[in-house]
């Protein structure tokens, strides 16, 4: 069903679950829950439980279920804890990557084929997943109110009427008019460009995986403004948060101070954490040792 | 295959894996790896990877495989990380508890039936598990050299010749002559008495699961000397470590100081952590919410 890692003895599903767990364990990841920090209503144990609950959906993806069905199953399982949305965005990236890995095509082209092949029913399942958990989302583009994810499975009729696949939905979110766009959707439409780059950084780096995770998170945050920060605090703040991450320049002691500041200021770069988790999965599949 | 938790939506296998993850996350657990502390060669991420790798064996237990076969599979999977022995003792307790839970009999009598029913082949598999990983063990009793676990699967012939079941082996280890005996083996022969008591404490306690885990670990350590400490440092030290845990009296701030001391002094109460993980599993099955 899932292939076994060539070097680590772990299955693809094991690696996906381990990626979720290593992401939350990596520290310091300024502004996010990590091994050393909780947020007010979101604690480390919620993310641990989310990673356990999501596993059945990850297994569905490896077994060949559709992206939408596997994703909805993963989100449903993830939601069986009291912290709310823990890993919705991570799972949106992991599911197509798992499907690519399960068919020995974990490359930008391989995952591009997976997302290209998504259907209207995948989009319907994706919208249904929003009913399991509250997800922070931006206002839809002015002409796309009918596709507001907050309307959940009510949107199904519109999707079918317009023949919109899940890939189409991601394209709409990746580059909406003049706004920043959704960082996870951009991964979907770019062959997971930042994910694969970050995976290369993780593999090339040295030292404990927790430190590598922190450094790659800082690189990603410095590189592009975080979508979740932009949604919650505006694009100017998102850009300034990224500049502050860039100023740390990979120094984990300086990042510890930034972590205290971001938690105090309420800045939570959740989309950057999603891409970090996806990159950890790719790196584990490519032999990153723990 | 596994039943679903009545209140949490998690399967028995999910709860067993989550118990392993919550055990290592609970802090402070003086002397052990926890969310805030690594040991020299054993880091948090190794235990996380151990919990992921062990899952296939936990699944075997829930699906009805024999105790020995499921245990060996779990230990084999657990060993796919670079920290060495992470959860051997936890798995020895979890496997029979999972089998009891999977047949709706997670009670002292139910798990007693599971361990009573173990066979010579379970004992053979148990010995085989020692070949996957280095486990700290005491010298065997003078008349039991032929059963030294360090001899691994070489012991199979002796086991078959003498007709010793895994339960018989645990009885030999629970109360060897005049020595303290193995704390995990005592669970096997006592209907998992301390495990069920600790599970009750976890459920009755209040606050985040990480804090409850720390408090129940301290209670267990105060209550009885730790087997791993006795093996590595002698029984007198094991008793003194337990007295120092008792003096903390559940105060987590005092326990933080004790955690620093025990790490500096090299005291690692691993068997107490095993029972804590087993208790977390029982508590999760009984509805402990995360």
Coordinates of C-alpha atoms in Angstrom, one line a residue:
Chain A
X1 CA 0.0 0.0 0.0
X2 CA 2.7 2.4 0.9
X3 CA 6.3 1.8 -0.1
X4 CA 9.0 1.6 2.6
X5 CA 11.7 4.2 2.8
X6 CA 14.8 3.0 1.2
X7 CA 17.1 4.1 4.0
X8 CA 15.0 4.6 7.1
X9 CA 12.6 1.6 7.3
X10 CA 9.6 4.0 7.6
X11 CA 6.6 4.0 5.2
X12 CA 5.5 7.1 3.3
X13 CA 2.6 7.4 5.8
X14 CA 5.1 7.2 8.7
X15 CA 7.1 9.9 7.1
X16 CA 4.1 12.2 6.6
X17 CA 3.0 11.8 10.2
X18 CA 6.6 12.2 11.4
X19 CA 6.8 15.4 9.4
X20 CA 3.8 16.8 11.2
X21 CA 5.4 15.9 14.6
X22 CA 8.9 17.2 13.7
X23 CA 7.4 20.5 12.5
X24 CA 5.8 21.3 15.8
X25 CA 8.8 20.0 17.7
X26 CA 11.3 22.2 15.9
X27 CA 12.3 25.2 18.0
X28 CA 12.6 28.2 18.0
X29 CA 9.9 28.8 15.3
X30 CA 9.1 32.4 16.1
X31 CA 5.3 33.0 16.6
X32 CA 4.3 29.4 16.4
X33 CA 3.7 26.6 18.8
X34 CA 6.9 24.7 19.2
X35 CA 8.6 22.4 21.6
X36 CA 9.2 25.3 24.0
X37 CA 6.1 27.5 23.5
X38 CA 2.3 27.2 23.6
X39 CA -0.1 29.9 22.4
X40 CA -3.1 30.9 24.5
X41 CA -5.6 28.3 23.2
X42 CA -3.4 26.2 21.1
X43 CA -1.0 23.9 23.0
X44 CA 1.7 21.5 21.9
X45 CA -0.4 18.5 22.9
X46 CA -3.2 19.6 20.5
X47 CA -0.8 19.5 17.6
X48 CA 0.5 16.1 18.7
X49 CA -3.1 14.8 18.9
X50 CA -3.8 16.4 15.5
X51 CA -0.9 14.5 13.9
X52 CA -2.2 11.2 15.4
X53 CA -5.8 11.8 14.3
X54 CA -4.8 12.9 10.8
X55 CA -3.1 9.6 10.1
X56 CA -6.1 7.7 8.7
X57 CA -6.4 10.4 6.0
X58 CA -2.7 10.2 5.2
X59 CA -3.1 6.5 4.8
X60 CA -6.0 7.0 2.4
X61 CA -3.8 9.3 0.3
X62 CA -1.0 6.6 0.2
X63 CA -3.6 4.0 -0.7
X64 CA -4.8 5.9 -3.8
X65 CA -7.9 7.7 -2.6
X66 CA -8.7 11.0 -4.3
X67 CA -7.0 14.1 -3.0
X68 CA -10.3 15.6 -1.7
X69 CA -11.5 12.4 0.0
X70 CA -8.1 11.8 1.7
X71 CA -7.8 15.5 2.7
X72 CA -11.3 15.6 4.2
X73 CA -10.6 12.3 6.2
X74 CA -7.3 13.8 7.4
X75 CA -8.9 17.0 8.6
X76 CA -11.8 15.2 10.2
X77 CA -9.3 13.0 12.2
X78 CA -7.1 16.0 13.0
X79 CA -10.1 17.8 14.5
X80 CA -10.5 15.2 17.3
X81 CA -8.7 17.4 19.9
X82 CA -9.7 20.6 21.7
X83 CA -7.2 23.1 20.1
X84 CA -9.2 23.7 16.9
X85 CA -7.4 24.0 13.6
X86 CA -3.9 22.5 14.1
X87 CA -2.7 21.3 10.7
X88 CA -5.3 22.1 8.0
X89 CA -2.8 23.8 5.8
X90 CA -0.1 21.2 6.4
X91 CA -2.5 18.5 5.3
X92 CA -3.5 20.4 2.1
X93 CA 0.2 20.3 1.1
X94 CA 0.9 16.8 2.4
X95 CA -1.9 14.9 0.7
X96 CA -0.8 15.5 -2.9
X97 CA 2.9 15.0 -1.9
X98 CA 2.0 11.6 -0.3
X99 CA 0.1 10.6 -3.5
X100 CA 3.1 11.5 -5.6
X101 CA 5.5 9.6 -3.2
X102 CA 3.2 6.5 -3.2
X103 CA 3.7 6.3 -7.0
X104 CA 7.4 6.9 -6.8
X105 CA 7.0 10.4 -8.4
X106 CA 7.9 12.7 -5.5
X107 CA 9.2 15.5 -7.8
X108 CA 7.8 18.9 -8.9
X109 CA 6.5 17.3 -12.1
X110 CA 5.1 14.3 -10.2
X111 CA 3.1 16.3 -7.7
X112 CA 2.1 18.7 -10.5
X113 CA 0.4 15.7 -12.2
X114 CA -1.4 14.9 -9.0
X115 CA -2.9 18.3 -8.5
X116 CA -3.6 18.8 -12.2
X117 CA -5.7 15.6 -12.1
X118 CA -8.0 16.9 -9.3
X119 CA -11.7 17.1 -10.1
X120 CA -14.8 18.9 -9.1
X121 CA -15.5 16.2 -6.5
X122 CA -12.1 16.9 -5.0
X123 CA -13.2 20.6 -4.7
X124 CA -16.5 19.5 -3.1
X125 CA -14.6 17.4 -0.5
X126 CA -12.2 20.3 0.1
X127 CA -15.1 22.6 1.0
X128 CA -16.7 19.9 3.1
X129 CA -13.4 19.7 5.2
X130 CA -14.1 23.3 6.4
X131 CA -17.0 22.0 8.3
X132 CA -14.8 20.0 10.7
X133 CA -12.9 23.0 12.0
X134 CA -12.6 26.8 12.0
X135 CA -9.9 27.9 9.6
X136 CA -8.7 31.4 9.3
X137 CA -9.3 32.5 5.7
X138 CA -9.2 35.7 3.8
X139 CA -12.3 37.4 2.3
X140 CA -12.9 35.8 -1.1
X141 CA -12.3 37.9 -4.2
X142 CA -15.2 40.3 -5.0
X143 CA -16.5 38.1 -7.8
X144 CA -16.1 34.9 -5.9
X145 CA -18.5 35.2 -3.0
X146 CA -20.3 32.1 -4.1
X147 CA -17.0 30.2 -3.4
X148 CA -16.4 31.5 0.1
X149 CA -15.0 28.5 2.0
X150 CA -16.9 29.7 5.0
X151 CA -20.0 28.5 3.3
X152 CA -18.7 24.9 3.5
X153 CA -20.6 22.2 1.6
X154 CA -23.3 24.7 0.5
X155 CA -20.8 25.6 -2.2
X156 CA -21.0 22.2 -3.8
X157 CA -23.8 23.2 -6.3
X158 CA -21.8 26.2 -7.5
X159 CA -18.6 24.1 -7.9
X160 CA -20.5 21.5 -10.0
X161 CA -22.3 24.2 -12.0
X162 CA -19.1 26.0 -12.9
X163 CA -17.1 22.7 -13.3
X164 CA -14.4 24.0 -10.9
X165 CA -11.7 21.4 -9.9
X166 CA -9.7 21.7 -6.7
X167 CA -6.8 22.8 -8.8
X168 CA -9.0 25.6 -10.2
X169 CA -9.9 26.7 -6.7
X170 CA -6.2 26.8 -5.8
X171 CA -5.4 28.9 -8.9
X172 CA -8.1 31.4 -7.8
X173 CA -6.5 31.6 -4.3
X174 CA -2.9 31.7 -5.4
X175 CA -3.2 35.0 -7.2
X176 CA -6.4 36.9 -6.3
X177 CA -6.4 40.3 -8.0
X178 CA -3.9 42.7 -6.4
X179 CA -3.5 40.9 -3.2
X180 CA -0.7 38.7 -1.8
X181 CA -2.5 35.4 -2.4
X182 CA -2.4 32.2 -0.4
X183 CA 1.0 30.7 0.2
X184 CA -0.3 27.1 0.2
X185 CA -2.3 27.6 -3.0
X186 CA 0.9 29.0 -4.6
X187 CA 2.6 25.8 -3.8
X188 CA -0.2 23.9 -5.5
X189 CA 0.2 25.9 -8.7
X190 CA 4.0 26.1 -8.8
X191 CA 4.9 22.4 -8.5
X192 CA 5.6 22.9 -4.8
X193 CA 8.6 25.1 -5.6
X194 CA 9.3 26.4 -2.1
X195 CA 8.6 23.0 -0.5
X196 CA 11.2 21.2 -2.6
X197 CA 13.8 24.0 -2.1
X198 CA 13.3 23.9 1.7
X199 CA 13.6 20.1 1.6
X200 CA 17.0 20.5 -0.1
X201 CA 18.0 22.9 2.7
X202 CA 16.9 20.4 5.4
X203 CA 18.9 17.6 3.8
X204 CA 22.0 19.8 3.2
X205 CA 22.0 21.3 6.7
X206 CA 23.8 19.6 9.7
X207 CA 22.9 18.9 13.3
X208 CA 19.7 17.8 15.0
X209 CA 16.5 17.8 13.0
X210 CA 14.9 20.2 15.5
X211 CA 17.6 22.9 14.7
X212 CA 17.4 22.3 11.0
X213 CA 13.6 22.7 11.2
X214 CA 14.0 26.0 13.0
X215 CA 16.5 27.3 10.4
X216 CA 14.4 26.3 7.4
X217 CA 11.4 27.9 8.9
X218 CA 13.3 31.2 9.4
X219 CA 14.5 31.0 5.8
X220 CA 11.0 30.5 4.4
X221 CA 9.6 33.3 6.6
X222 CA 12.4 35.6 5.6
X223 CA 11.8 34.7 1.9
X224 CA 8.1 35.5 1.7
X225 CA 5.4 37.2 3.8
X226 CA 3.2 34.7 5.7
X227 CA -0.4 34.3 4.5
X228 CA -1.9 33.7 7.9
X229 CA -0.2 36.9 9.2
X230 CA -1.4 38.8 6.2
X231 CA -5.0 37.6 6.9
X232 CA -4.9 38.4 10.6
X233 CA -2.8 41.6 10.6
X234 CA -2.6 42.9 7.1
X235 CA 0.1 42.7 4.4
X236 CA 2.3 45.5 5.7
X237 CA 2.6 43.6 9.0
X238 CA 3.3 40.3 7.1
X239 CA 6.1 42.0 5.2
X240 CA 7.6 43.5 8.4
X241 CA 7.4 40.1 10.2
X242 CA 9.4 38.6 7.3
X243 CA 12.0 41.4 7.5
X244 CA 12.5 40.7 11.2
X245 CA 12.9 37.0 10.4
X246 CA 15.5 37.9 7.7
X247 CA 17.4 40.0 10.2
X248 CA 17.9 37.0 12.5
X249 CA 20.0 35.5 9.6
X250 CA 19.7 31.9 10.9
X251 CA 21.1 32.7 14.3
X252 CA 18.9 30.5 16.6
X253 CA 19.8 32.5 19.8
X254 CA 18.5 35.7 18.1
X255 CA 15.5 33.6 16.9
X256 CA 14.7 32.7 20.5
X257 CA 14.3 36.4 21.3
X258 CA 12.2 36.9 18.1
X259 CA 10.0 34.0 19.2
X260 CA 9.3 35.8 22.5
X261 CA 8.5 39.0 20.7
X262 CA 6.2 37.4 18.1
X263 CA 4.2 35.4 20.8
X264 CA 3.8 38.7 22.8
X265 CA 2.7 40.6 19.6
X266 CA 0.3 37.8 18.5
X267 CA 2.1 37.1 15.2
X268 CA 1.5 33.5 14.1
X269 CA 3.2 32.6 10.8
X270 CA 1.1 29.5 10.3
X271 CA 1.5 29.2 6.5
X272 CA 5.2 29.1 6.8
X273 CA 4.8 26.2 9.3
X274 CA 2.7 24.4 6.7
X275 CA 5.4 24.6 4.1
X276 CA 8.0 23.6 6.7
X277 CA 6.0 20.4 7.5
X278 CA 5.7 19.7 3.7
X279 CA 9.4 20.2 3.3
X280 CA 10.2 17.8 6.2
X281 CA 8.1 15.1 4.5
X282 CA 10.0 15.5 1.3
X283 CA 13.3 15.5 3.2
X284 CA 12.4 12.4 5.1
X285 CA 11.4 10.6 1.9
X286 CA 14.8 11.6 0.5
X287 CA 16.6 10.0 3.5
X288 CA 16.9 12.7 6.1
X289 CA 17.8 10.7 9.2
X290 CA 16.2 11.3 12.7
Chain B
X1 CA -10.2 -3.8 13.4
X2 CA -9.8 -1.4 16.2
X3 CA -12.8 0.1 17.9
X4 CA -13.3 3.8 18.0
X5 CA -13.1 5.7 21.3
X6 CA -16.6 6.5 22.4
X7 CA -15.9 10.1 23.2
X8 CA -12.8 11.1 21.3
X9 CA -13.2 9.7 17.8
X10 CA -9.7 8.1 18.1
X11 CA -9.1 4.4 17.6
X12 CA -7.4 2.2 20.2
X13 CA -4.2 2.3 18.0
X14 CA -4.4 6.1 17.9
X15 CA -4.7 6.2 21.6
X16 CA -1.7 4.0 22.1
X17 CA 0.5 6.0 19.8
X18 CA -0.8 9.3 21.4
X19 CA 0.1 7.9 24.8
X20 CA 3.7 7.4 23.7
X21 CA 3.8 10.9 22.3
X22 CA 2.1 12.5 25.4
X23 CA 4.5 10.7 27.7
X24 CA 7.6 12.2 26.2
X25 CA 5.9 15.6 25.9
X26 CA 4.9 15.8 29.6
X27 CA 7.2 18.1 31.5
X28 CA 8.9 18.2 33.9
X29 CA 9.6 14.5 34.2
X30 CA 12.8 14.6 36.3
X31 CA 15.6 12.6 34.7
X32 CA 13.9 11.8 31.5
X33 CA 13.7 13.3 28.0
X34 CA 10.7 15.6 28.0
X35 CA 9.4 18.5 26.1
X36 CA 12.1 20.7 27.6
X37 CA 15.0 18.4 28.0
X38 CA 17.2 16.1 25.9
X39 CA 19.8 13.6 27.3
X40 CA 23.2 13.4 25.7
X41 CA 22.5 10.8 23.1
X42 CA 18.7 10.6 23.3
X43 CA 16.8 13.5 22.0
X44 CA 13.1 14.3 21.9
X45 CA 13.0 13.7 18.2
X46 CA 14.2 10.1 18.6
X47 CA 11.2 9.4 20.9
X48 CA 8.9 11.0 18.4
X49 CA 10.3 8.9 15.6
X50 CA 10.1 5.8 17.9
X51 CA 6.4 6.4 18.4
X52 CA 5.8 6.7 14.7
X53 CA 7.8 3.6 13.9
X54 CA 6.2 1.5 16.6
X55 CA 2.7 2.1 15.2
X56 CA 2.6 -0.9 12.8
X57 CA 3.2 -3.2 15.8
X58 CA 0.5 -1.5 17.8
X59 CA -1.8 -2.1 14.9
X60 CA -0.9 -5.8 14.9
X61 CA -1.8 -6.0 18.6
X62 CA -5.2 -4.4 17.9
X63 CA -5.8 -6.7 15.0
X64 CA -5.3 -9.8 17.2
X65 CA -1.7 -10.8 16.6
X66 CA 0.0 -12.6 19.4
X67 CA 1.6 -10.5 22.1
X68 CA 5.1 -11.6 21.2
X69 CA 4.7 -11.0 17.4
X70 CA 3.1 -7.6 17.9
X71 CA 5.7 -6.6 20.4
X72 CA 8.6 -7.6 18.2
X73 CA 7.1 -5.7 15.3
X74 CA 6.6 -2.6 17.4
X75 CA 10.2 -2.8 18.7
X76 CA 11.5 -3.3 15.2
X77 CA 9.7 -0.2 13.9
X78 CA 10.6 1.8 17.0
X79 CA 14.3 1.1 16.3
X80 CA 14.2 3.0 13.0
X81 CA 15.8 6.1 14.5
X82 CA 19.3 7.0 15.8
X83 CA 18.6 7.3 19.5
X84 CA 18.7 3.6 20.3
X85 CA 16.2 2.2 22.8
X86 CA 13.4 4.8 23.1
X87 CA 10.2 2.9 24.2
X88 CA 11.0 -0.9 24.6
X89 CA 9.5 -0.9 28.1
X90 CA 6.5 1.2 27.1
X91 CA 5.7 -1.2 24.3
X92 CA 5.9 -4.3 26.6
X93 CA 3.2 -2.7 28.7
X94 CA 1.1 -1.3 25.8
X95 CA 0.8 -4.4 23.7
X96 CA -1.2 -6.5 26.2
X97 CA -3.3 -3.4 27.1
X98 CA -4.1 -2.8 23.5
X99 CA -5.2 -6.4 23.0
X100 CA -7.4 -6.1 26.1
X101 CA -8.9 -2.8 24.8
X102 CA -9.5 -4.3 21.3
X103 CA -11.7 -6.9 22.9
X104 CA -13.5 -4.4 25.1
X105 CA -11.8 -5.8 28.2
X106 CA -9.5 -3.1 29.3
X107 CA -9.6 -4.0 33.0
X108 CA -7.2 -5.6 35.4
X109 CA -8.9 -8.9 34.8
X110 CA -9.1 -8.4 31.1
X111 CA -5.4 -7.7 30.7
X112 CA -4.5 -10.5 33.1
X113 CA -6.3 -12.9 30.7
X114 CA -4.2 -11.6 27.9
X115 CA -0.9 -12.1 29.6
X116 CA -1.9 -15.4 31.2
X117 CA -2.6 -16.7 27.7
X118 CA 0.9 -16.0 26.4
X119 CA 2.8 -19.0 25.0
X120 CA 6.4 -20.2 24.5
X121 CA 6.3 -18.6 21.1
X122 CA 5.5 -15.2 22.6
X123 CA 8.6 -15.7 24.8
X124 CA 10.7 -16.6 21.7
X125 CA 9.4 -13.4 19.9
X126 CA 10.2 -11.3 23.0
X127 CA 13.8 -12.5 23.1
X128 CA 14.0 -11.8 19.4
X129 CA 13.0 -8.2 20.0
X130 CA 16.2 -7.7 22.0
X131 CA 18.1 -8.1 18.7
X132 CA 16.6 -4.8 17.3
X133 CA 18.0 -2.5 20.0
X134 CA 20.3 -2.3 23.0
X135 CA 18.2 -2.5 26.2
X136 CA 19.6 -1.9 29.7
X137 CA 18.9 -5.0 31.7
X138 CA 20.0 -6.4 35.0
X139 CA 22.1 -9.6 35.4
X140 CA 19.9 -12.6 35.2
X141 CA 19.4 -14.6 38.5
X142 CA 22.2 -17.0 39.1
X143 CA 20.2 -20.0 38.0
X144 CA 18.9 -18.4 34.9
X145 CA 22.0 -17.6 32.8
X146 CA 20.5 -19.6 30.0
X147 CA 17.6 -17.0 29.9
X148 CA 19.8 -13.9 29.8
X149 CA 18.0 -11.6 27.3
X150 CA 21.4 -10.4 26.0
X151 CA 21.6 -13.8 24.4
X152 CA 18.6 -12.8 22.2
X153 CA 17.1 -15.5 20.0
X154 CA 19.8 -18.0 21.0
X155 CA 17.6 -18.6 24.0
X156 CA 14.8 -20.0 21.9
X157 CA 15.9 -23.6 22.3
X158 CA 16.0 -23.2 26.1
X159 CA 12.6 -21.6 26.2
X160 CA 11.0 -24.4 24.2
X161 CA 12.9 -27.1 26.2
X162 CA 11.6 -25.7 29.5
X163 CA 8.2 -24.8 28.1
X164 CA 8.4 -21.2 29.4
X165 CA 5.8 -18.7 28.3
X166 CA 6.3 -15.0 28.2
X167 CA 4.2 -14.8 31.3
X168 CA 6.6 -17.2 33.0
X169 CA 9.5 -15.1 32.0
X170 CA 7.8 -12.0 33.5
X171 CA 7.2 -13.9 36.7
X172 CA 10.9 -14.7 36.9
X173 CA 11.8 -11.1 36.4
X174 CA 9.2 -9.6 38.7
X175 CA 10.6 -11.1 41.9
X176 CA 14.1 -12.5 41.4
X177 CA 15.4 -13.8 44.7
X178 CA 16.3 -11.0 47.1
X179 CA 16.4 -8.2 44.5
X180 CA 14.0 -5.4 43.7
X181 CA 12.7 -7.0 40.5
X182 CA 11.6 -5.5 37.3
X183 CA 8.9 -2.8 37.5
X184 CA 7.4 -3.6 34.1
X185 CA 7.3 -7.4 34.9
X186 CA 5.5 -6.6 38.1
X187 CA 2.8 -4.9 36.1
X188 CA 2.4 -8.0 34.0
X189 CA 2.0 -10.3 37.0
X190 CA -0.2 -7.9 39.1
X191 CA -3.0 -7.1 36.6
X192 CA -1.2 -3.8 35.7
X193 CA -2.1 -2.5 39.2
X194 CA 0.0 0.7 39.1
X195 CA -1.0 1.4 35.5
X196 CA -4.7 1.4 36.3
X197 CA -4.2 3.4 39.5
X198 CA -2.1 6.0 37.6
X199 CA -4.8 6.2 34.9
X200 CA -7.4 7.0 37.5
X201 CA -5.1 9.8 38.7
X202 CA -4.8 11.2 35.2
X203 CA -8.5 11.2 34.6
X204 CA -9.3 12.7 38.1
X205 CA -6.6 15.5 37.8
X206 CA -7.3 18.8 36.2
X207 CA -5.5 21.1 33.7
X208 CA -3.4 20.4 30.6
X209 CA -2.5 16.8 29.9
X210 CA 1.2 17.8 29.9
X211 CA 0.9 18.9 33.6
X212 CA -1.1 15.8 34.6
X213 CA 1.5 13.6 33.0
X214 CA 4.3 15.3 35.0
X215 CA 2.3 14.9 38.3
X216 CA 1.5 11.2 37.7
X217 CA 5.1 10.5 36.8
X218 CA 6.2 12.1 40.1
X219 CA 3.6 10.1 42.0
X220 CA 4.7 6.8 40.5
X221 CA 8.4 7.6 41.1
X222 CA 7.8 8.6 44.7
X223 CA 5.7 5.4 45.2
X224 CA 8.4 2.9 44.1
X225 CA 12.1 2.8 43.2
X226 CA 12.7 2.9 39.4
X227 CA 14.0 -0.3 37.9
X228 CA 16.3 1.4 35.3
X229 CA 17.9 3.5 38.0
X230 CA 18.4 0.4 40.2
X231 CA 20.1 -1.4 37.2
X232 CA 22.3 1.5 36.4
X233 CA 23.1 3.0 39.8
X234 CA 22.0 0.4 42.4
X235 CA 19.0 -0.1 44.6
X236 CA 20.1 2.4 47.3
X237 CA 20.3 5.2 44.7
X238 CA 16.9 4.1 43.2
X239 CA 15.4 4.5 46.7
X240 CA 17.0 7.9 47.3
X241 CA 15.8 9.1 43.9
X242 CA 12.2 8.1 44.8
X243 CA 12.5 9.9 48.2
X244 CA 13.6 13.1 46.4
X245 CA 10.6 12.7 44.0
X246 CA 8.3 12.3 47.0
X247 CA 9.7 15.5 48.6
X248 CA 8.6 17.5 45.6
X249 CA 5.0 16.6 46.6
X250 CA 3.5 17.3 43.2
X251 CA 4.9 20.9 43.0
X252 CA 5.9 21.3 39.4
X253 CA 8.2 24.3 40.1
X254 CA 10.2 22.1 42.6
X255 CA 10.1 19.3 40.0
X256 CA 11.8 21.6 37.5
X257 CA 14.7 22.0 39.8
X258 CA 14.8 18.2 40.5
X259 CA 14.8 17.7 36.7
X260 CA 17.9 19.8 36.3
X261 CA 19.6 17.9 39.2
X262 CA 18.7 14.4 37.9
X263 CA 19.9 15.2 34.4
X264 CA 23.2 16.5 35.8
X265 CA 23.5 13.4 38.1
X266 CA 22.6 11.0 35.2
X267 CA 19.6 9.5 36.9
X268 CA 17.1 8.4 34.2
X269 CA 13.9 6.8 35.7
X270 CA 12.9 5.0 32.5
X271 CA 10.7 2.3 34.0
X272 CA 8.5 5.0 35.6
X273 CA 8.1 6.6 32.2
X274 CA 7.0 3.3 30.8
X275 CA 4.2 3.0 33.4
X276 CA 3.3 6.6 32.8
X277 CA 2.8 5.9 29.0
X278 CA 0.7 2.8 29.8
X279 CA -1.4 4.9 32.2
X280 CA -1.9 7.6 29.6
X281 CA -3.2 4.9 27.2
X282 CA -5.7 3.6 29.7
X283 CA -6.8 7.2 30.5
X284 CA -7.2 8.1 26.9
X285 CA -9.3 4.9 26.3
X286 CA -11.4 6.0 29.3
X287 CA -12.1 9.4 27.8
X288 CA -9.2 11.7 28.9
X289 CA -9.5 14.6 26.6
X290 CA -6.6 16.3 24.8

